[in-house]
CSV table of C-alpha atoms in Angstrom, one decimal:
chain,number,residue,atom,x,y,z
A,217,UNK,CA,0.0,0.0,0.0
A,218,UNK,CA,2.9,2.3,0.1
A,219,UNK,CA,1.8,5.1,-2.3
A,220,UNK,CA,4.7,6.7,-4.9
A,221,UNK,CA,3.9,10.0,-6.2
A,222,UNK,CA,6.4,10.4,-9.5
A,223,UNK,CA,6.6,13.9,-10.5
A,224,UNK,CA,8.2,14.1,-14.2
A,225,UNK,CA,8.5,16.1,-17.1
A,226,UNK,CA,5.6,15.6,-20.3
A,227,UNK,CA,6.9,13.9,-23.5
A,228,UNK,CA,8.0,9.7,-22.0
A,229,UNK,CA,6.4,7.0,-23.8
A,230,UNK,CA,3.8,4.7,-21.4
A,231,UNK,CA,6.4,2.3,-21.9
A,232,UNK,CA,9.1,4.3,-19.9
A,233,UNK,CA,6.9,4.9,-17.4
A,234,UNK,CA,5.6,1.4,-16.9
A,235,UNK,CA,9.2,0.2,-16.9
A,236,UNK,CA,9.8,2.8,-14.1
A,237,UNK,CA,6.9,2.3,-12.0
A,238,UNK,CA,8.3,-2.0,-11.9
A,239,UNK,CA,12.1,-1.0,-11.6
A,240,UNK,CA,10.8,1.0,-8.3
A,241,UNK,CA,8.3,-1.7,-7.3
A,242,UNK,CA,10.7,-4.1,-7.9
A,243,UNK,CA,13.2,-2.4,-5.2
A,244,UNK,CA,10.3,-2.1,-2.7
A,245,UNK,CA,9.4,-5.8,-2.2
A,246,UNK,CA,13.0,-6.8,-2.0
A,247,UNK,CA,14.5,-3.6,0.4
A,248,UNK,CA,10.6,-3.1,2.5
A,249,UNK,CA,9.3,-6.7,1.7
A,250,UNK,CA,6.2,-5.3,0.7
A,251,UNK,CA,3.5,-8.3,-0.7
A,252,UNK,CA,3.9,-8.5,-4.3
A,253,UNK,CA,0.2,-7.1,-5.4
A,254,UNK,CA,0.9,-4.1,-3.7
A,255,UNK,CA,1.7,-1.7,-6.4
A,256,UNK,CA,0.4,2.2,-6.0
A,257,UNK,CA,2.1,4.5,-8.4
A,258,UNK,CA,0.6,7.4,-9.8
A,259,UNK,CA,2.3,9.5,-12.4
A,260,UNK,CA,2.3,13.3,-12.8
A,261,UNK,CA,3.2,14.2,-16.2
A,262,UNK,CA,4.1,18.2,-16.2
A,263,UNK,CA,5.0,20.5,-18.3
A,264,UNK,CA,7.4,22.5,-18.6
A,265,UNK,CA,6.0,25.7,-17.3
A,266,UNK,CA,4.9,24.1,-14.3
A,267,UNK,CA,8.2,22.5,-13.3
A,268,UNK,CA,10.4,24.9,-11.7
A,269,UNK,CA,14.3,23.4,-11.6
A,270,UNK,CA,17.6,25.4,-12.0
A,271,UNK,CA,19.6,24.4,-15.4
A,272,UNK,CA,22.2,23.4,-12.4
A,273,UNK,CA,21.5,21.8,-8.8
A,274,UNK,CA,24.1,20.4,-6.5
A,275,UNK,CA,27.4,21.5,-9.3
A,276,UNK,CA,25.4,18.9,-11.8
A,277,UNK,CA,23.3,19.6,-15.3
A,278,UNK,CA,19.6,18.8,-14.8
A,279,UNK,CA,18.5,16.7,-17.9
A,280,UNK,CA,14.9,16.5,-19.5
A,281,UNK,CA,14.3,13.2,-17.5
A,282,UNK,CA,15.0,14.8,-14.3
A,283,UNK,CA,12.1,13.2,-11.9
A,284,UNK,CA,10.7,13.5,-8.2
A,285,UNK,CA,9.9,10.5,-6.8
A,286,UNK,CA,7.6,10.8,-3.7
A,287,UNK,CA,7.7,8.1,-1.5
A,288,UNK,CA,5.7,7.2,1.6
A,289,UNK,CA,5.5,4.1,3.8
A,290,UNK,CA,5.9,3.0,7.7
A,291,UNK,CA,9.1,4.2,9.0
A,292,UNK,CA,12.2,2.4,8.8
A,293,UNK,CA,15.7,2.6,9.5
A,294,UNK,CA,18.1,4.8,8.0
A,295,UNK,CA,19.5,2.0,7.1
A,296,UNK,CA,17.2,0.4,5.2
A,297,UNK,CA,16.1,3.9,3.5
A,298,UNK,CA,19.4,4.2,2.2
A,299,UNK,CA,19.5,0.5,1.0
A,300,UNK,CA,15.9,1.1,-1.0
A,301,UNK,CA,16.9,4.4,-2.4
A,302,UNK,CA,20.2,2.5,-3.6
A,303,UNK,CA,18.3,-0.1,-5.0
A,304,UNK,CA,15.8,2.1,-7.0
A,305,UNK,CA,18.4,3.7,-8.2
A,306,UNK,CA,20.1,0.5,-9.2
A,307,UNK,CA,16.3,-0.7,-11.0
A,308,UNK,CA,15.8,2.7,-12.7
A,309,UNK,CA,19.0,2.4,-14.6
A,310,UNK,CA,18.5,-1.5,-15.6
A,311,UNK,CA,15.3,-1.4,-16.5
A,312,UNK,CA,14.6,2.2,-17.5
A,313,UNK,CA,17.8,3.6,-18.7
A,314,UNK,CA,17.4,6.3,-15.9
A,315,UNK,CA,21.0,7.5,-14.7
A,316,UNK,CA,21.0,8.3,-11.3
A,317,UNK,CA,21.5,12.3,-12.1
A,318,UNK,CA,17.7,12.4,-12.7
A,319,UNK,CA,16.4,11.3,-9.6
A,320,UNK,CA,15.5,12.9,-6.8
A,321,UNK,CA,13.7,11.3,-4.0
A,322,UNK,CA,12.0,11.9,-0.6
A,323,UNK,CA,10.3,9.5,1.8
A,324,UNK,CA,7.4,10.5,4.3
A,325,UNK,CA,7.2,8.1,7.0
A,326,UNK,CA,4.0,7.2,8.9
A,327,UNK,CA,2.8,5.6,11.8
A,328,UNK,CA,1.4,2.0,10.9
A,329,UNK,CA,-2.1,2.4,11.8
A,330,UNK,CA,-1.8,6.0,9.6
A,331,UNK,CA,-3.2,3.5,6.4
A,332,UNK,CA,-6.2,1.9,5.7
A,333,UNK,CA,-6.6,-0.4,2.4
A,334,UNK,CA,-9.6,-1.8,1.3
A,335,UNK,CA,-11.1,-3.1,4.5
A,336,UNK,CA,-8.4,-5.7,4.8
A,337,UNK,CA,-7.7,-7.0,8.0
A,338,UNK,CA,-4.0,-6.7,9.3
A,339,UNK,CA,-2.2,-9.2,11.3
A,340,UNK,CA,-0.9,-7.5,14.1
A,341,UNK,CA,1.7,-10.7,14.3
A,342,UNK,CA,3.0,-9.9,10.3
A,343,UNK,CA,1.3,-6.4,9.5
A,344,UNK,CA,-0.1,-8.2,6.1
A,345,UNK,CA,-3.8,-8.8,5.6
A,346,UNK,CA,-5.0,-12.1,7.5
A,347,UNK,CA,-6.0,-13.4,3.7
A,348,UNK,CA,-2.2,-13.6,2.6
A,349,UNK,CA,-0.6,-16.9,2.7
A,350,UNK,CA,2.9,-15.7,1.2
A,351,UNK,CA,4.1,-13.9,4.1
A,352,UNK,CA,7.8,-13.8,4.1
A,353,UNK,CA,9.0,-15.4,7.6
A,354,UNK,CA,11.6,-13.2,8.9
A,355,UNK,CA,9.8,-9.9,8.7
A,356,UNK,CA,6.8,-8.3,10.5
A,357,UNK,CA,7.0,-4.8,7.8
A,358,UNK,CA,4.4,-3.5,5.4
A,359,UNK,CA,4.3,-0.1,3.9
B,15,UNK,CA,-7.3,23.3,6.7
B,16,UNK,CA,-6.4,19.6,6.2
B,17,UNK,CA,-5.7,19.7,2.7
B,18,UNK,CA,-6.9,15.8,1.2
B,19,UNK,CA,-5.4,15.3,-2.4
B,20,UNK,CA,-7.3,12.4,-3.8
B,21,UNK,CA,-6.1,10.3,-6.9
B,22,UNK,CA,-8.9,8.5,-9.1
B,23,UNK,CA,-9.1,7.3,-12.6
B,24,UNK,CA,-10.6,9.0,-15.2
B,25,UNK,CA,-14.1,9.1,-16.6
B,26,UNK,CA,-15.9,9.5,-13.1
B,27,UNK,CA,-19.0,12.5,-13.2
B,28,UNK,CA,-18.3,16.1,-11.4
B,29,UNK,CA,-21.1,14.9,-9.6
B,30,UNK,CA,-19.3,12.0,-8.6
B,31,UNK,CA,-16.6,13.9,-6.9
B,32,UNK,CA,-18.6,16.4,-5.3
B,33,UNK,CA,-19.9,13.6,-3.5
B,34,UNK,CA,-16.8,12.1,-2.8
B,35,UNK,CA,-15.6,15.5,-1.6
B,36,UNK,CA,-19.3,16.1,0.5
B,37,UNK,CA,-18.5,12.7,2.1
B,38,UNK,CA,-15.0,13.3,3.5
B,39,UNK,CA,-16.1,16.4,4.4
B,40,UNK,CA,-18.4,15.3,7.0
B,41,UNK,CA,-16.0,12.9,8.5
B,42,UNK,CA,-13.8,15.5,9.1
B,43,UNK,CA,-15.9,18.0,10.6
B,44,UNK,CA,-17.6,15.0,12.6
B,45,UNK,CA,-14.3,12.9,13.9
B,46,UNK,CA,-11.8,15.7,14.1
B,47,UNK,CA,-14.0,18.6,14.8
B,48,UNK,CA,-12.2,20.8,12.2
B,49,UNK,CA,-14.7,23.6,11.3
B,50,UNK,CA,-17.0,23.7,8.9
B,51,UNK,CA,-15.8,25.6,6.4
B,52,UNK,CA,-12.1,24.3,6.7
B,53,UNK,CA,-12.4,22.1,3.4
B,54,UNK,CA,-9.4,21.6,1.3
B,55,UNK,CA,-10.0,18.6,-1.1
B,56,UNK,CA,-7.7,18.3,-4.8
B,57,UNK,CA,-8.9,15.5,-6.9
B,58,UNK,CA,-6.6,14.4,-9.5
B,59,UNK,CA,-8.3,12.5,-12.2
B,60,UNK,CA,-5.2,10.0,-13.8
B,61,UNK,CA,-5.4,8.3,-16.8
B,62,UNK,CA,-5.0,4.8,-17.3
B,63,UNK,CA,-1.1,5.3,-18.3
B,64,UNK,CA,-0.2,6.5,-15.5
B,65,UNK,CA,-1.9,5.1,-12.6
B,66,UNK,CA,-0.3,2.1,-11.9
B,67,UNK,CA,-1.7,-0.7,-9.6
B,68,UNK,CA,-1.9,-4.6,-10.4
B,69,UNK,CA,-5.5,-6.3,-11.0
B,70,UNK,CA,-5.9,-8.0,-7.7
B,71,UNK,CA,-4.3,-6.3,-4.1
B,72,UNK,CA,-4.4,-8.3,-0.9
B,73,UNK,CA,-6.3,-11.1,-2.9
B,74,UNK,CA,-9.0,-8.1,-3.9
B,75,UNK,CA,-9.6,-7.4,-7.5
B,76,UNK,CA,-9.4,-3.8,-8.1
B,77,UNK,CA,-12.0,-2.3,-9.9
B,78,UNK,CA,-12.3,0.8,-12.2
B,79,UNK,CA,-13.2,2.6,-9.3
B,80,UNK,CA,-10.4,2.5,-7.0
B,81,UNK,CA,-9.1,5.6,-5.4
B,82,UNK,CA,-6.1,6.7,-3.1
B,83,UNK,CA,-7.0,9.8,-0.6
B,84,UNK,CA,-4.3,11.3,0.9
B,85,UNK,CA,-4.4,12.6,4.0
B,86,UNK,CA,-3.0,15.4,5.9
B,87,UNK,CA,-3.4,16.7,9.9
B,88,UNK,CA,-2.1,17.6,13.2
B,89,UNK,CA,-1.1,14.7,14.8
B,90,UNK,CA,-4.2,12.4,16.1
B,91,UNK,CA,-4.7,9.4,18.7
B,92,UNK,CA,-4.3,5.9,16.9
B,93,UNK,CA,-8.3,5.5,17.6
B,94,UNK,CA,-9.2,8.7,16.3
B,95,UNK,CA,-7.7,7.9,13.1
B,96,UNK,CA,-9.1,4.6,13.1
B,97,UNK,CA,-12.6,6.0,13.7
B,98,UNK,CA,-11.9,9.0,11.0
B,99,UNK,CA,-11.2,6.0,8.6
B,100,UNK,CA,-14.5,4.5,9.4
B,101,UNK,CA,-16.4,7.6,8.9
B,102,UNK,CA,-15.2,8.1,5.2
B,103,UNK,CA,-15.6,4.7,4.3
B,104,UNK,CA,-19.1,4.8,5.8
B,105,UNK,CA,-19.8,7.9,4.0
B,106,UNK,CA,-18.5,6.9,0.6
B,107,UNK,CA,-20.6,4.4,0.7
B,108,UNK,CA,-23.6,6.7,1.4
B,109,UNK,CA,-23.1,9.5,-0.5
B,110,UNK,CA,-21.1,8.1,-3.6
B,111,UNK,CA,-21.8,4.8,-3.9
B,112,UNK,CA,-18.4,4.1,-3.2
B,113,UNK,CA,-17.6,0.2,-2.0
B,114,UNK,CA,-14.7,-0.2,0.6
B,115,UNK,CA,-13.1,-2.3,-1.5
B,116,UNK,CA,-12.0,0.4,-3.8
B,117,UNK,CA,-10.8,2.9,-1.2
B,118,UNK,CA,-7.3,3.6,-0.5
B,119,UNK,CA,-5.8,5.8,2.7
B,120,UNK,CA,-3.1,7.1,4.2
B,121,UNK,CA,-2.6,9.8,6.4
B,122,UNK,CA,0.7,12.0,6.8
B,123,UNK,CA,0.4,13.6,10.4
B,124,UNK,CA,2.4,17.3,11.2
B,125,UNK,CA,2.9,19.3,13.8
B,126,UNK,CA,0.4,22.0,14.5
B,127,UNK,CA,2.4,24.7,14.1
B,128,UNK,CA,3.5,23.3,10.3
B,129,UNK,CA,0.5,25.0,9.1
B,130,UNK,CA,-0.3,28.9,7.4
B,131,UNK,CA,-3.9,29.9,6.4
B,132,UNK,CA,-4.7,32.9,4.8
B,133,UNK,CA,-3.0,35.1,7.8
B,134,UNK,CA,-5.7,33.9,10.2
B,135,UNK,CA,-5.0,33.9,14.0
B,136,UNK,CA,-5.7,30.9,16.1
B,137,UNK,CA,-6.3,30.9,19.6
B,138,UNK,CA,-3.5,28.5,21.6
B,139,UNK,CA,-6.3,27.3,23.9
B,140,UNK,CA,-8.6,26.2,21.4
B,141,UNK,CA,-6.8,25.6,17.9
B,142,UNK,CA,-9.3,27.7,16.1
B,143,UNK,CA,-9.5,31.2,14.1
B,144,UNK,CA,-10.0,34.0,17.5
B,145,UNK,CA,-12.7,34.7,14.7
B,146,UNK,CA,-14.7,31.9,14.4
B,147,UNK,CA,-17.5,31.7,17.1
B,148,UNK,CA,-18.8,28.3,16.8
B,149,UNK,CA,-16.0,26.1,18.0
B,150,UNK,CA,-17.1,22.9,19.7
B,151,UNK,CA,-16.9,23.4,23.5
B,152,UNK,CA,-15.0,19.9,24.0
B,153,UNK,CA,-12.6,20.2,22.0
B,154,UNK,CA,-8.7,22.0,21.1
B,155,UNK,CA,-8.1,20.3,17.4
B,156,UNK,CA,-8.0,21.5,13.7
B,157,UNK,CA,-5.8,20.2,11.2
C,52,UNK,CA,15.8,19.4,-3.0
C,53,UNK,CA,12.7,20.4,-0.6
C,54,UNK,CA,10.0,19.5,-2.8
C,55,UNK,CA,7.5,21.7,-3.1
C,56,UNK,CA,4.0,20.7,-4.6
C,57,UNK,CA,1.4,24.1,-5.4
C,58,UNK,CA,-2.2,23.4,-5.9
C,59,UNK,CA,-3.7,26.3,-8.1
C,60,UNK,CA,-6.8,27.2,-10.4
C,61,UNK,CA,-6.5,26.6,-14.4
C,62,UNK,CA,-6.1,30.3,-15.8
C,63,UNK,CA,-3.1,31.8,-13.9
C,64,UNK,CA,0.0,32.5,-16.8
C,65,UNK,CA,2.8,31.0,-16.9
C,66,UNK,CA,4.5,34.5,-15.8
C,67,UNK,CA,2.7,34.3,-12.3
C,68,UNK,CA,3.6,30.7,-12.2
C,69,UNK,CA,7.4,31.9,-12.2
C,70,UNK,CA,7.0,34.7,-10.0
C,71,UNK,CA,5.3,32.5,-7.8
C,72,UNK,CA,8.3,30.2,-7.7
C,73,UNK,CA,10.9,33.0,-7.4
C,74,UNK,CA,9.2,33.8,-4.6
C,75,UNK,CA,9.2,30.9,-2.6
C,76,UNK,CA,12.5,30.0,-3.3
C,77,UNK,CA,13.7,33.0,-1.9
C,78,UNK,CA,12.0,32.4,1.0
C,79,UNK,CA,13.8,28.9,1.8
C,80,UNK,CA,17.1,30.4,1.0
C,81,UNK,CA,16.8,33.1,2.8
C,82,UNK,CA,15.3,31.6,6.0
C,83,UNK,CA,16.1,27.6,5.6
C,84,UNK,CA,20.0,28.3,4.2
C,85,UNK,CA,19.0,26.3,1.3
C,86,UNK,CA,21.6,26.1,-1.6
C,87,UNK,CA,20.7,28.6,-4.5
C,88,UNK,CA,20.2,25.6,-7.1
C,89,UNK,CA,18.4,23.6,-4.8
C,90,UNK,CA,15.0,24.9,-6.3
C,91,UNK,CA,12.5,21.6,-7.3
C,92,UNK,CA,8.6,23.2,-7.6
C,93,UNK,CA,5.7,21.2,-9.4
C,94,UNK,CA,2.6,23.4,-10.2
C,95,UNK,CA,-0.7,21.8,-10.3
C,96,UNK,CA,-3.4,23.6,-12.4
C,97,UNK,CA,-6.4,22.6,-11.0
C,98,UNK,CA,-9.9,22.6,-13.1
C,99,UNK,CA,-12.9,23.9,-10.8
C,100,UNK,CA,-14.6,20.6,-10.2
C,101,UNK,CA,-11.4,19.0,-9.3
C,102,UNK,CA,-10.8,21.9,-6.8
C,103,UNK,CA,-13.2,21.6,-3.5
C,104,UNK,CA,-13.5,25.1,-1.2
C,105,UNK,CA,-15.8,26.8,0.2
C,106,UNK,CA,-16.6,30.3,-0.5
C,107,UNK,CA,-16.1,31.2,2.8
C,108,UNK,CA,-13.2,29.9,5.1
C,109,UNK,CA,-12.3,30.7,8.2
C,110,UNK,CA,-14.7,33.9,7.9
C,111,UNK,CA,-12.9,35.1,5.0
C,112,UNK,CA,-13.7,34.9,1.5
C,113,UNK,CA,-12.3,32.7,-1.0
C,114,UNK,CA,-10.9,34.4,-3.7
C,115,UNK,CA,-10.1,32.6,-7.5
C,116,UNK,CA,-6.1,33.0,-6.5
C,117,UNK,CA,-6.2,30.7,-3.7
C,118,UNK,CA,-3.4,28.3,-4.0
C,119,UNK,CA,-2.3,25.4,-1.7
C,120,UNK,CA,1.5,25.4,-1.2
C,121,UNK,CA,2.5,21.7,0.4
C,122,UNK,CA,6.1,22.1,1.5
C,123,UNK,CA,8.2,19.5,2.4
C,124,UNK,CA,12.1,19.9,4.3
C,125,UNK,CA,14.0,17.8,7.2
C,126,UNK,CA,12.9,19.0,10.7
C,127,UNK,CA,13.1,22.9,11.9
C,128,UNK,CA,12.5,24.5,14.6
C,129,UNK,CA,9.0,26.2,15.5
C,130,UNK,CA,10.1,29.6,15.0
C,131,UNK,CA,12.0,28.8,11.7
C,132,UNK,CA,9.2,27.6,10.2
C,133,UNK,CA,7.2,30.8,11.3
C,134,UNK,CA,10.0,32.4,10.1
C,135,UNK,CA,9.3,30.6,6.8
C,136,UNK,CA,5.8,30.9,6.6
C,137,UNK,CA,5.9,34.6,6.8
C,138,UNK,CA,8.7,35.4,4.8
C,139,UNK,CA,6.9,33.0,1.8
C,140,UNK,CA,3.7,35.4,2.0
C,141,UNK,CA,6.0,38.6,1.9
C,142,UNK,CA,7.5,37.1,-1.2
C,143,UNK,CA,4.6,36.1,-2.6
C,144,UNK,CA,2.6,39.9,-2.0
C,145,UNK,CA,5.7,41.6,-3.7
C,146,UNK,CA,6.9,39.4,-6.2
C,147,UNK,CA,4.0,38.1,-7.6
C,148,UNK,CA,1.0,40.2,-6.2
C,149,UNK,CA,-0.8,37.3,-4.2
C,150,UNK,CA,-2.5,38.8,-0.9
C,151,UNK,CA,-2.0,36.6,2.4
C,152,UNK,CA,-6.0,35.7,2.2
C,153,UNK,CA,-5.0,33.7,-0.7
C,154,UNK,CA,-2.2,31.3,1.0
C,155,UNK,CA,-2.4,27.8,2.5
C,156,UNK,CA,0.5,26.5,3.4
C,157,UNK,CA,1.0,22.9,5.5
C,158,UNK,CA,4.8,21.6,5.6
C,159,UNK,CA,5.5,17.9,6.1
C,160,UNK,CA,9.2,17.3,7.9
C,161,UNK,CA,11.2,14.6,7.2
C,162,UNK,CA,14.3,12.7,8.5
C,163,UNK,CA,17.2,14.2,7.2
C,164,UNK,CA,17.9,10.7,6.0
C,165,UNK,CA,14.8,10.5,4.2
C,166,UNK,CA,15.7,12.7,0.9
C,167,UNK,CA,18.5,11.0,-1.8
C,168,UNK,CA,19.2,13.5,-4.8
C,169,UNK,CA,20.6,12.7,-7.9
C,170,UNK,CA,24.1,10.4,-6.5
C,171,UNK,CA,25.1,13.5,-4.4
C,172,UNK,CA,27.7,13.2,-1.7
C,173,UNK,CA,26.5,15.1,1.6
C,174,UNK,CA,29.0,16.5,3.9
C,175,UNK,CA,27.8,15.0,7.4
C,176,UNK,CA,29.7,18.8,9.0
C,177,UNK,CA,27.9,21.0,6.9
C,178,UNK,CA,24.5,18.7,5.1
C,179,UNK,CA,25.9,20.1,1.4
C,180,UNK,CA,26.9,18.1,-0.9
C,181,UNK,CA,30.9,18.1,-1.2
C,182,UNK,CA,31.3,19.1,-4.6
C,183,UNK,CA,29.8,22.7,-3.4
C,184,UNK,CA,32.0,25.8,-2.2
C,185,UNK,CA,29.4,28.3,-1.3
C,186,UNK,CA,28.1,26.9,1.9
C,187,UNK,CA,27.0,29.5,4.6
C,188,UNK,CA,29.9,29.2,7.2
C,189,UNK,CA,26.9,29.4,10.0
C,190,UNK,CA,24.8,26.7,9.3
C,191,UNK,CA,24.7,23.2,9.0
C,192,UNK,CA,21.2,23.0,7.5
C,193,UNK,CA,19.7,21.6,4.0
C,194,UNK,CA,16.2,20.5,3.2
């Protein structure tokens, strides 16, 4: 149920997109162990009058594919924020041709019970829905 | 204030989200006594492209309908949220036909001073616009 | 690399869109110590029925201008972001000729952890990236 917001500029193919929205889904159920059905991506094509970037950020040339990526879940360690930025990093570039120059990402944690998801019912024991049967063993995390 | 950004597919009726709108509204005003008037609500209509969610979630099939509200308040007792969730599913339902199974939350919590509106002043003792005249007796919350 | 995300009628030009940029960027360098390049802001044009007010809020009118301005930066302090709030609605009255009756603002905070941008390499003594030579010598502050 973790929700991504991706903020980027008009003019990618659905294709692009749909191989981004996977190469970041992709690093979310093997960093958060998130279930494998839940995928919530939304895409905000803009244009360019309504994307406001410097030619320049951080001593680095922004590119057309520069894109915000919006992230929110359950909090987590910094350590395993830093592994699932790495890891979308590493997916945006093998399956999207996205160098890491282009992204820019932020993460709003929540408290657990801050989410509510189609009336499921969450196992306090696992946090996953009480219908799941393909809970990985060693971890008690979703969103 | 809360501002609510809500995500949806295309093709639903103006109608259709002034209900949706109407029936959040009332949860708010009824579970976190925020005033009246103190509606904020963005809807975001997505096309198919770029919304991005996989035919069945937590054993559910997702139907055309499905919708992601985004939340944002002060920071709230686990049970009040829990109970503010009720309300807007209950409420969907009512007012716009909305089944639970195609409802999506989350809420992202702030501190109360992380909010600006329209240079009003609020009173510290109850939370509300010095103003406003009607504020619930029983309680100190907006946002 | 605060993101900022404004929430504004259709019908404003692109002109007002850029003055309304310049002048909350100004604002978080000024008051946050945000690098000059660090500038990412995504304008929303919202259509009326997407965009739920009421006339009246908070006993003042709603005017066509209102805009919803959803910041988002690593944890300040209560009077910084005061600081912020009012230095953004100066900005905004001289720059680009929005009265405060127009303004909502809400800020979410974040970990400093919490933000990765574009394979930059943050100085844990001053929270700018290494590559930069222009960092205030007084604070230790980005995002």
């Amino acid at each position: 149920m973790p929700l991504i917001n991706v903020y980027l500029r008009q003019g990618t193919t659905p294709e692009h997109r749909r191989n981004v929205s996977a190469a970041m889904h992709k690093a979310m159920v093997d960093v958060l162990k998130i279930p494998q059905d839940d995928q919530f991506h939304v895409f905000h094509e803009v244009t360019p009058d309504n994307f406001h970037l410097q030619p320049v950020a951080f001593g680095l040339p922004r590119s057309e594919r520069t894109m915000f990526i919006q992230l929110s879940f359950n909090q987590r360690t910094a350590e395993q924020k830093n592994e699932l930025f790495q890891a979308i990093v590493n997916n945006l570039r093998l399956f999207a041709d996205v160098p890491e120059e282009d992204i820019m990402m932020v993460a709003f944690e929540t408290a657990r019970e801050n989410w509510w998801a189609a009336g499921r019912v969450v196992d306090p024991e696992t946090g996953y829905d009480a219908r799941m049967t393909d809970v990985p063993a060693e971890t008690a995390a979703t969103n």
